[in-house]
Amino acid sequence: MLTITNLSKTYPNGVRALRGVSLTIERGLFGLLGPNGAGKSTLMRTLATLQAPDAGQITFDGLDVVAEPERHRRQLGYLPQDFGVYPGISAQLLLDHLAVLKGLTDRKARREQVDTLLEQTNLWAHRKKAVSGFSGGMRQRFGIAQALLGAPRLIIVDEPTAGLDPEERNRFHNLLSEVAENVVVILSTHIVEDVRQLCPRMAILAGGEVLRSGAPATLVAELDGRVWRKTVDKAAVDGYRRRFRVISTQLFEGRTRLHVLHDGLPEAGFAPVEPGLEDVYFSILQTHAAAAEVRHAA
Ligand code: ADP
């Protein structure tokens, strides 16, 4: 189990990237959902011991991660947002090389693990090809293969599906959920759909703060009967925004489809909709933004 307590980080330029983040994360896939700039990568890098927090604690199965980064790294797999690869080196060789860096010194055992991972990530047929020439999806699968070297018990995956086509994304999702059966996997993303499809537990992060955490289904159920839809002309949208809590707008056949949060029918012409995780996400972000505006004005 991973326990994060009151984690804070302010960068030298004054940006407060984490403001007292506390989370408890158990085995399986955990989705960390937030817009750009929320602090997700800062949190991921801190959990990967690539940077230190200003304050707060992290423990993983009892180990003090901040105090003992070396020991923590041995049980950690990390897939960063962009990882560089050496041009021209085959997948098999590169993975073997990374395995050496990870401390797998026994040649035979290392070879076995490299080959198993190439098979598990569906890259066996491409093992002789240069990773630098891989498609986005193959690269991400290679990224997971390298993150799994040394059988880590905590795996951190930062924004993995950006730029993948639907089929590649699907494959990547399947691979992640397979991996997560036995270990803690934290998936950071700004894509609601990724979390909805994969994660039994999640947290929403914005402005360096955890706004909500829990099971997606529980958060969605809280909005039952409170989300309403209406399709209006684009010119009318601002008026609706002033009068109602518009949580999202989407173009629909050239007009705008609004989702509004309201206890009871907002007005004639609205129809009830079954809430989804997007409604949860956008309404929570909006409440947070509105509160920040009030604080700012005061
Ligand atoms: P996310 O991954 O959710 O997009 P980040 O953790 O990358 O969020 O960034 C959180 C905030 O911290 C942003 O405002 C970003 O500009 C700032 N930030 C991130 N890294 C640095 C850094 N090394 N120096 C200064 N500011 C940074």
XYZ file of C-alpha atoms and ligand atoms in Angstrom:
325
model
C 0.000 0.000 0.000
C 1.195 3.488 -0.879
C 0.464 6.261 1.591
C 1.014 9.889 0.688
C 0.623 12.401 3.502
C 0.541 16.180 3.206
C 2.933 16.354 0.280
C 3.911 19.877 -0.795
C 6.203 21.282 -3.444
C 6.907 24.852 -4.493
C 9.281 25.361 -7.420
C 11.991 28.035 -7.247
C 9.894 30.220 -9.591
C 7.166 30.321 -6.928
C 4.710 27.872 -8.552
C 2.999 25.815 -5.838
C 2.722 22.545 -7.722
C 1.574 20.406 -4.753
C -0.391 21.738 -1.790
C -0.771 19.173 0.973
C -1.608 16.130 -1.143
C -2.756 13.091 0.845
C -3.798 9.790 -0.740
C -3.922 6.107 0.133
C -3.442 3.803 -2.825
C -3.909 0.040 -2.786
C -3.121 -2.720 -5.244
C -4.636 -2.369 -8.726
C -4.990 0.532 -11.105
C -5.352 3.966 -9.576
C -6.258 6.870 -11.859
C -4.879 10.315 -11.146
C -7.003 12.622 -13.249
C -6.366 16.324 -13.710
C -5.991 19.085 -16.304
C -2.613 20.263 -17.586
C -0.715 22.024 -14.853
C -2.579 20.200 -12.059
C 0.650 18.853 -10.566
C 0.345 15.262 -11.806
C 3.878 14.986 -13.203
C 5.302 16.655 -10.119
C 3.576 14.052 -7.968
C 4.682 11.191 -10.274
C 8.303 12.372 -10.273
C 8.214 12.696 -6.494
C 6.851 9.157 -6.131
C 9.597 8.002 -8.500
C 12.174 9.747 -6.246
C 13.383 11.926 -9.129
C 12.705 15.011 -7.059
C 12.199 15.644 -3.361
C 9.113 17.250 -1.812
C 9.411 20.342 0.414
C 7.232 18.688 3.033
C 5.206 15.555 3.615
C 5.690 11.793 3.765
C 5.457 8.900 1.354
C 5.511 5.320 2.554
C 5.219 2.199 0.438
C 4.541 -1.018 2.347
C 6.155 0.572 5.375
C 9.262 1.923 3.614
C 9.926 5.652 3.982
C 10.315 6.585 0.304
C 11.701 10.093 0.825
C 14.311 8.940 3.354
C 15.345 5.798 1.450
C 15.073 6.544 -2.271
C 17.653 3.904 -3.248
C 15.693 1.094 -1.643
C 12.445 2.423 -3.096
C 13.872 2.486 -6.631
C 14.478 -1.250 -6.505
C 10.739 -1.882 -6.243
C 9.721 0.834 -8.688
C 8.887 0.909 -12.386
C 8.444 4.277 -14.060
C 7.157 5.221 -17.478
C 7.709 8.972 -17.842
C 5.772 11.243 -20.189
C 8.518 11.243 -22.797
C 11.346 8.820 -22.621
C 14.283 9.136 -24.961
C 15.670 6.131 -26.801
C 19.021 5.672 -28.437
C 18.627 5.760 -32.210
C 19.290 2.521 -34.071
C 19.350 0.141 -31.089
C 17.007 -2.840 -31.270
C 14.254 -3.354 -28.710
C 15.898 -6.492 -27.385
C 19.322 -4.919 -26.944
C 17.970 -1.745 -25.411
C 15.836 -3.658 -22.947
C 18.815 -5.801 -22.024
C 20.910 -2.691 -21.516
C 18.247 -1.100 -19.296
C 18.042 -4.357 -17.341
C 21.773 -4.117 -16.589
C 21.265 -0.564 -15.350
C 18.477 -1.850 -13.126
C 20.921 -4.245 -11.509
C 20.002 -7.503 -13.224
C 23.540 -8.788 -13.479
C 22.945 -12.487 -14.059
C 23.131 -12.848 -17.820
C 20.866 -15.839 -18.233
C 18.164 -14.610 -15.856
C 18.313 -11.212 -17.524
C 17.897 -12.685 -20.980
C 14.922 -14.707 -19.819
C 13.249 -11.692 -18.289
C 13.870 -9.522 -21.356
C 12.391 -12.160 -23.645
C 9.365 -12.714 -21.401
C 8.673 -8.978 -21.297
C 8.991 -8.655 -25.072
C 6.412 -11.401 -25.416
C 4.113 -9.985 -22.760
C 4.078 -6.579 -24.444
C 3.546 -8.110 -27.873
C 6.879 -6.884 -29.190
C 8.543 -10.244 -29.737
C 8.081 -10.085 -33.513
C 9.664 -6.608 -33.515
C 12.513 -7.342 -31.108
C 15.238 -6.851 -33.739
C 13.870 -3.495 -34.885
C 15.083 -0.133 -33.617
C 12.834 1.331 -30.911
C 13.434 4.777 -32.417
C 11.470 3.605 -35.493
C 8.512 2.220 -33.492
C 4.972 3.599 -33.787
C 3.575 5.497 -30.790
C 1.745 2.436 -29.494
C 4.748 0.134 -29.826
C 6.898 2.687 -28.073
C 4.491 2.897 -25.157
C 4.430 -0.891 -24.918
C 8.225 -0.855 -24.888
C 7.950 1.777 -22.162
C 5.880 -0.622 -20.088
C 8.340 -3.457 -20.775
C 11.204 -1.370 -19.383
C 9.067 -0.261 -16.429
C 8.429 -3.930 -15.582
C 12.106 -4.895 -15.463
C 13.088 -6.270 -12.080
C 9.473 -7.163 -11.142
C 8.545 -3.841 -9.480
C 5.721 -3.656 -6.955
C 4.854 -0.037 -7.734
C 4.467 1.141 -11.315
C 4.012 4.775 -12.267
C 2.725 5.649 -15.704
C 2.559 9.327 -16.698
C 0.109 10.387 -19.459
C 0.561 7.193 -21.451
C -2.122 7.314 -24.124
C -1.655 10.807 -25.560
C -1.027 10.395 -29.276
C -2.098 6.752 -29.528
C -4.723 5.702 -32.072
C -7.801 3.888 -30.686
C -6.490 0.401 -31.413
C -3.077 1.089 -29.871
C -4.764 2.667 -26.889
C -6.938 -0.376 -26.419
C -3.957 -2.718 -26.501
C -2.117 -0.534 -24.052
C -5.134 -0.536 -21.711
C -5.330 -4.320 -21.796
C -1.651 -4.588 -20.999
C -1.942 -2.159 -18.070
C -4.886 -3.931 -16.498
C -3.105 -7.269 -16.817
C -0.041 -5.818 -15.096
C -2.124 -4.257 -12.328
C -3.501 -7.543 -11.083
C -0.625 -8.009 -8.656
C 0.931 -4.601 -8.057
C 0.088 -0.942 -7.503
C -0.177 0.921 -10.801
C -0.727 4.669 -10.819
C -1.920 6.103 -14.077
C -1.741 9.852 -14.485
C -3.877 11.306 -17.243
C -6.072 14.193 -18.356
C -8.282 11.785 -20.333
C -11.450 10.893 -18.419
C -12.107 7.896 -20.650
C -8.788 6.273 -19.655
C -9.788 6.362 -16.003
C -13.360 5.255 -16.671
C -12.202 2.210 -18.603
C -9.373 1.143 -16.333
C -9.444 2.342 -12.771
C -11.509 1.024 -9.850
C -10.169 3.899 -7.724
C -9.271 7.450 -8.669
C -8.464 10.950 -7.500
C -9.038 14.306 -9.152
C -6.122 16.710 -8.849
C -6.197 20.404 -9.772
C -4.091 23.352 -8.701
C -1.867 21.000 -6.707
C -4.749 19.785 -4.526
C -6.702 16.535 -4.372
C -10.276 17.696 -4.955
C -11.928 14.282 -4.647
C -10.975 10.634 -4.480
C -12.910 7.384 -4.477
C -14.459 4.833 -6.778
C -15.624 6.321 -10.106
C -19.030 4.653 -9.737
C -19.553 6.220 -6.292
C -18.663 9.680 -7.550
C -20.966 9.260 -10.545
C -23.841 8.054 -8.320
C -23.638 11.309 -6.343
C -24.848 13.125 -9.456
C -27.816 10.817 -10.084
C -30.882 12.814 -11.096
C -28.980 16.115 -11.083
C -27.594 16.321 -14.625
C -29.777 17.796 -17.376
C -29.242 18.245 -21.065
C -30.451 20.771 -23.589
C -29.387 21.522 -27.146
C -29.327 25.258 -27.842
C -28.030 27.723 -30.427
C -24.433 28.745 -29.919
C -25.456 32.367 -29.358
C -27.589 31.349 -26.367
C -24.830 29.519 -24.493
C -23.541 32.524 -22.538
C -27.029 33.271 -21.235
C -27.357 29.698 -19.965
C -23.953 29.935 -18.343
C -25.103 32.992 -16.410
C -28.310 31.377 -15.231
C -27.281 27.785 -14.615
C -24.321 25.644 -13.609
C -23.264 24.542 -17.064
C -20.769 21.728 -16.529
C -19.960 20.997 -20.153
C -20.749 22.069 -23.690
C -20.372 19.965 -26.768
C -21.118 20.668 -30.402
C -23.930 18.511 -31.712
C -25.043 18.821 -35.334
C -23.840 22.414 -35.421
C -25.668 23.431 -32.222
C -24.425 23.224 -28.650
C -25.407 20.525 -26.238
C -25.248 21.678 -22.629
C -24.981 19.603 -19.507
C -26.312 21.482 -16.502
C -26.112 20.496 -12.840
C -29.394 21.251 -11.097
C -31.551 19.771 -8.342
C -34.818 19.307 -10.231
C -35.760 20.372 -13.762
C -33.874 23.623 -14.578
C -36.560 24.825 -17.019
C -38.756 23.534 -19.827
C -36.797 21.922 -22.651
C -34.205 20.200 -20.454
C -34.087 16.409 -20.356
C -32.545 14.279 -17.610
C -29.329 12.445 -18.481
C -27.579 9.596 -16.797
C -24.443 11.195 -15.355
C -21.021 10.022 -16.482
C -17.500 10.404 -15.134
C -17.007 13.460 -17.366
C -19.880 15.173 -15.557
C -18.180 14.372 -12.244
C -14.821 15.645 -13.445
C -16.070 18.869 -15.005
C -18.418 19.730 -12.138
C -15.663 19.217 -9.557
C -13.172 21.278 -11.575
C -15.748 23.987 -12.011
C -16.628 24.173 -8.330
C -12.916 24.431 -7.564
C -12.377 27.181 -10.158
C -15.385 29.134 -8.872
C -14.115 28.901 -5.276
C -10.666 30.066 -6.391
C -12.251 33.047 -8.138
C -14.131 34.005 -4.992
C -10.900 33.728 -2.957
C -9.107 35.821 -5.548
C -11.780 38.540 -5.519
C -11.882 38.701 -1.710
P 0.712 18.243 -14.876
O 1.576 17.049 -15.018
O -0.573 17.961 -14.145
O 0.486 18.978 -16.164
P 3.007 19.513 -13.607
O 3.383 18.792 -12.363
O 3.823 19.273 -14.838
O 1.450 19.286 -13.891
O 3.052 21.072 -13.322
C 2.412 21.681 -12.202
C 2.789 23.153 -12.178
O 4.160 23.276 -11.846
C 2.605 23.860 -13.504
O 2.201 25.175 -13.236
C 3.985 23.843 -14.116
O 4.176 24.925 -14.986
C 4.868 23.947 -12.876
N 6.162 23.265 -13.050
C 6.367 21.964 -13.365
N 7.679 21.656 -13.368
C 8.326 22.801 -13.039
C 9.719 23.141 -12.857
N 10.678 22.252 -13.004
N 10.004 24.429 -12.530
C 9.019 25.341 -12.353
N 7.709 25.084 -12.493
C 7.361 23.828 -12.835
